[in-house]
Amino acid sequence: MSGIAEFQPQNPLIVQGDHTVLLEVDNPLYVEARDALARFAELVKSPEHVHTYRLTPLSIWNACAVGETAASIVATLQRLSKFPLPGHVGASIRDSAARYGCLKLERRSEAALLLRARDLPLAEELAHQKTLAPFLTTRLDPLEFEILAGERGRLKQALIKLGFPTEDLAGYRPGEEFPLELRAQALSGPAFAPRDYQREAATLFYAGGSVRGGSGVIVLPCGAGKTIVGMACMALVRASTLILVTSGTAARQWRAELLDKTNLAEEQVGEYSGNSKAICPVTIATYQILTHRQGRDAPFTHFELFDRRDWGLIIYDEVHLLPAPVFQITASLQARRRLGLTATLVREDGREDEVFALIGPKKYDVPWKEMEKQGWIATATCTEIRLPLEEERRMDYAVAEARHKFRIASENPGKLRIVRQLLERHRDVPVLIIGMYIEQVDGFARELGLTLLTGATSQRKRDEVYARFRKGEIRALVVSKIANFSVDLPDAAVAIQVSGMFGSRQEEAQRLGRILRPKPGENQAHFYSVVSRDTVEQDFALKRQLFLCEQGYEYRIVTLDRPDELLPVDGAAAPSETAMLQSRVSL
Amino acid sequence: MRFFDTDWNLILKWLEVWEKLSPATRQAFLEAKSHAQSVKPEGYGAELGEAMSLGLVEQTSKGTVKPAKASVPFRSLMVQLAKWPLFEGKPDREQLNEYLHKHYTSDEQQTLASWNHPTWDSPQRPESFLEAKSIAAWEEPLLSYYETVGDRYGYSWAVAEKTPPKKAWFTPPETVEAARHLMRRALESKRVWPLKAMAQELPERLRPALDPALKACLRHALLFAALDKQSFELVVGVCPFILYMANRPAPAPPAAEPCADAQGVPFHMEDMTQVLALAASDECLLNRTDYGRQFFKSVETRLQEEFVPLPEWLAGWMDFFTRLRAATDRLLRLGFVTDTCHKEAKRRLKATAAGRKWLVQSPADRLKEILFECQRLWKNEDWEDEDDSPESYFAHLDDEDVLEDSTDADETDSAATSRVSAGKTDLLQWQKSVWRQAPTESCVSLDAFLDYHARVSAPAPGAGGGARPRRNQDDELAKEELRRERLENFFSRALLPFGCVEATGRDPRDLRFRLSSAGQYLVGLKRTVQYGPEHADAPVVIQPNFEIVFLGPDLGAEVALASFAERCGRNVGTLFRLTRSKMILAASRGATAEGVLSTLVKYSSRPLPENVAEEVKSWFGACRSLTVRHSTLLQAGDPETALKVKQLLGSNFGQLSATLLEWPEPDLPSKLVGKLREQGLFLKEDNGRGGEI
């Protein structure tokens, strides 16, 4: 009858009826349970004490692809759960697992593939699905359909939407052979070797060259070295590679890393962007150039890049930013190995499923806090400082239209005083000040006497400033949202966010990522977010805060009561906020 | 014609034919759906020829076989008797009642069960017949105004229409003597007799009286006739109950056997807990217009998901709505909830302080307390609805019997009530004394347990079970049946719902059970109850992302947190989320940041995240209270008039603008209105109607 009498408090899992699985971090069996869940569940969020995973058909299918069975999954959950498994969860695991392998996609010829169903009822069901009709034009026998090779991706997408995973055994084009070796010593001097988790991620992706590998997404926190993972995959694939990145700066960073850490020569790495159109065995292109066209209805002329060489591997950097048109072209690239790299597979448009369908399933994912514990990324403290609006601004805010309130709150002049205090507190470490509004960041730069970088800053100037920042010649920078992505600043230890973008979780994570690269010494980073109290900015800040909490970061809040109030100071240089905050939070 | 009015001499003649045939042939003869239906001859086998030669059957032109015309009356009787296997195994009271219902009119049935005679199913009945000094006097109460044929009218009709006088059946004396001979034989032998053999038992001189004697004995239910299921022999005997009681073996304690899969859960208590938890968090909404207690559909759906599932055999008895009603009624009766239908705009069940106190205990303590409370109810409460109490029937009879038996004319009502209560207590003790004998490790068959203890466990003296348990049914079997019924009711209404037994089986008739820990506590074998997890350290975790996760069940925490947190789950897992909107709602009901934070700290097994504490304080800090004040505004047409009004009415008026004045009360005093009117200043309501004040 009831499971009440079957409560096993010593176990770490709770399986809920909605297929989420809660994992108690403070439990002695945490590590065992985490490793078990990683095989068949998706990590959704990992706040401090209880992590949340989700059992999805896709996660079950991925588990089946590497040999798990429904029975083993259910047995693992039962063994580690505090309560009996809800009956329907076991049934749905079995149902999902049963669907794996019932459809196989194989190579028939250069231009055609074979879709084979396990049994006749399934074949008939597929034949009668309207959404599949455009693909299943030729039925070879009761169980087999011929598919055009170019429809491979869209077919898989459509089948996943119907709940049928397809075992894609059609293989990949090997591409133009292009061996690449990682250096044991970087050109810049230090010894170099991929870290264990980077090697593991690359191995999982490549899967020994079998058809079971070769396509997927690797999710690692900012600063964890996703570029290294990309290079390690290139070394395994040993074929010409097209790397798609978010900006020219990012392209140059990739180029620099490739030349520094691999045996590639300069003429073997080309940049395809607004400034240059070099196509080399390793070519780095920006999303912008790919999706550029003369007019709204004009074709994407640069898509031809995909056919200009026999690419053996396509890498999508920051894959969560994949523009919609690139989705379309990716659907026709299914014969090529595809690797997605990102820190945050959260898209505000909710198209994560398409990423999985067209690029590949998530192959590797490590919680940020785990990486922090192991020292691969810096330990970060996140603090939100709330200060009230000044009197005269409060009335402006109160009477403003809703769409203007956010800006008024964001551009609170009182923030300057706080930033000045924080700069003083962290005078010995490199600092980034990040804002959304050009007038605001411009004002900060002027008042604080700091260098400002915006979208209007020329590429050459940006590179020069970044170089000086890296060397320590510039201690603090004021940047607009261009700094969100792919700015390689390994020594930034403090980020101060003075305005953000309407609660974008992705933006919050990316900004934090600017300071997460490991640092010498304490390996400590600080992230501050300064918001106007009791305004919509505070409300939106909560949403962004949630994301970081769900990654496991402790988010502290300092609330100032008056517009002119200063941050509390305990007298120590660069103090930890903890003791101060504990005394403020009186219960 | 009713079967007891058959010509029994004719039947006996046919029985001579009947005894020459095998059971298979007899069965074939009776199988056809009607006398006119012909059947294939194969059923008669080799005996077809004999059956035809004996005149039992005849062959049709098509080669099929049908009953011979002469044998139809015989067949008719045998077919009728075949429908009533009265002597097969333990008599079924329902079947026998049905038998009476079929063969006797309602008036006759009433006389058979009348107060003035031993009832038809009691051993006293044949004894009274045998011992009666005057058979006419014995028979008189049993007579009705019916003829043998066409008896359609009842007593009242007969009286009104002065129908023919009653017909006695035990006349002449030879009939009585023959009847008594048959009865004596039947009683002494304690078995059924083939009719032919019984007839042969009669002395020769009484043989002619056999037919009327049988008619009378059958009519007055002194003898019963049936067909043996195996041999298709026509048998007669005294009431099946008398025979059963005379022949049944001695009671044997039921055999216990191991059973690994017996389960039990106090589902009634868990149901109460779920309803009370909802009530405690103000979520138990009721349909305001319903006279009874109709829950909102959303509430019912939620409870249906939360109620513990029952095994199949039990789920058929206890559907969700029955359980919900039982749980709600019990909560109301115990004073754990109140129905606020007359007090608030939204009707709901609200938890009382006693209910909340009960709710926050560990499952074992809750169960223990509820068992204690229910015993008190079973002892003392006057039931409006008999079905609510397994003891109610006894209790009511206690009232009658005890009060009737009282010889103390000066006994006060309260003393009488005390005696009645004492009677009720004895019955509960009796139940406990019986169930105390149930096994605790292995299982026994419920049927066998009930049968045995119904026979051997008479209630304590002074309890209702010793008195006549049912109207005019004072035979031992009836008493046993009533005791069994009471034990069964106690099992199904007290032990099972409160998890006092663990049971296994495919259906209710096939149960095996044993006493659980709660059952042992109830009957006094144990002083504690083991149930559910211990009330361990608070298994509640408050996460920095504002989620509240329950790593184990904790109803007290659930109830406390539900008042200010948004629910997103039930029982365990992620149950709540702290949201601004819910906090503001709590603030509107008087909650404070300090109160909320102290509750969070109290129930959280980890330090409260600082960002959560700050955010909670911030949400409360953003709340503001506004004072509403009703006042009267006077709009003058021009500043001069406004000034005039102000001068007339003094300093209590506030001036909001050159022409707008405010009187700080909802209404203007009539004196002031009068003053203005005197000066030609008229006030008009600005409500579209323009009426003058």
PDB file of C-alpha atoms in Angstrom, chain B residues 1 5 146-152:
ATOM      1  CA  MET B   1     -50.867 -24.027  -6.550  1.00  0.00           C
ATOM      2  CA  ASP B   5     -50.363 -28.224  -1.626  1.00  0.00           C
ATOM      3  CA  TYR B 146     -56.169 -17.514   2.375  1.00  0.00           C
ATOM      4  CA  GLU B 147     -57.519 -20.280   0.336  1.00  0.00           C
ATOM      5  CA  THR B 148     -55.098 -22.629  -1.258  1.00  0.00           C
ATOM      6  CA  VAL B 149     -55.606 -21.013  -4.587  1.00  0.00           C
ATOM      7  CA  GLY B 150     -55.733 -17.402  -5.585  1.00  0.00           C
ATOM      8  CA  ASP B 151     -54.509 -15.966  -2.336  1.00  0.00           C
ATOM      9  CA  ARG B 152     -54.255 -12.390  -3.229  1.00  0.00           C
TER      10      ARG B 152
END
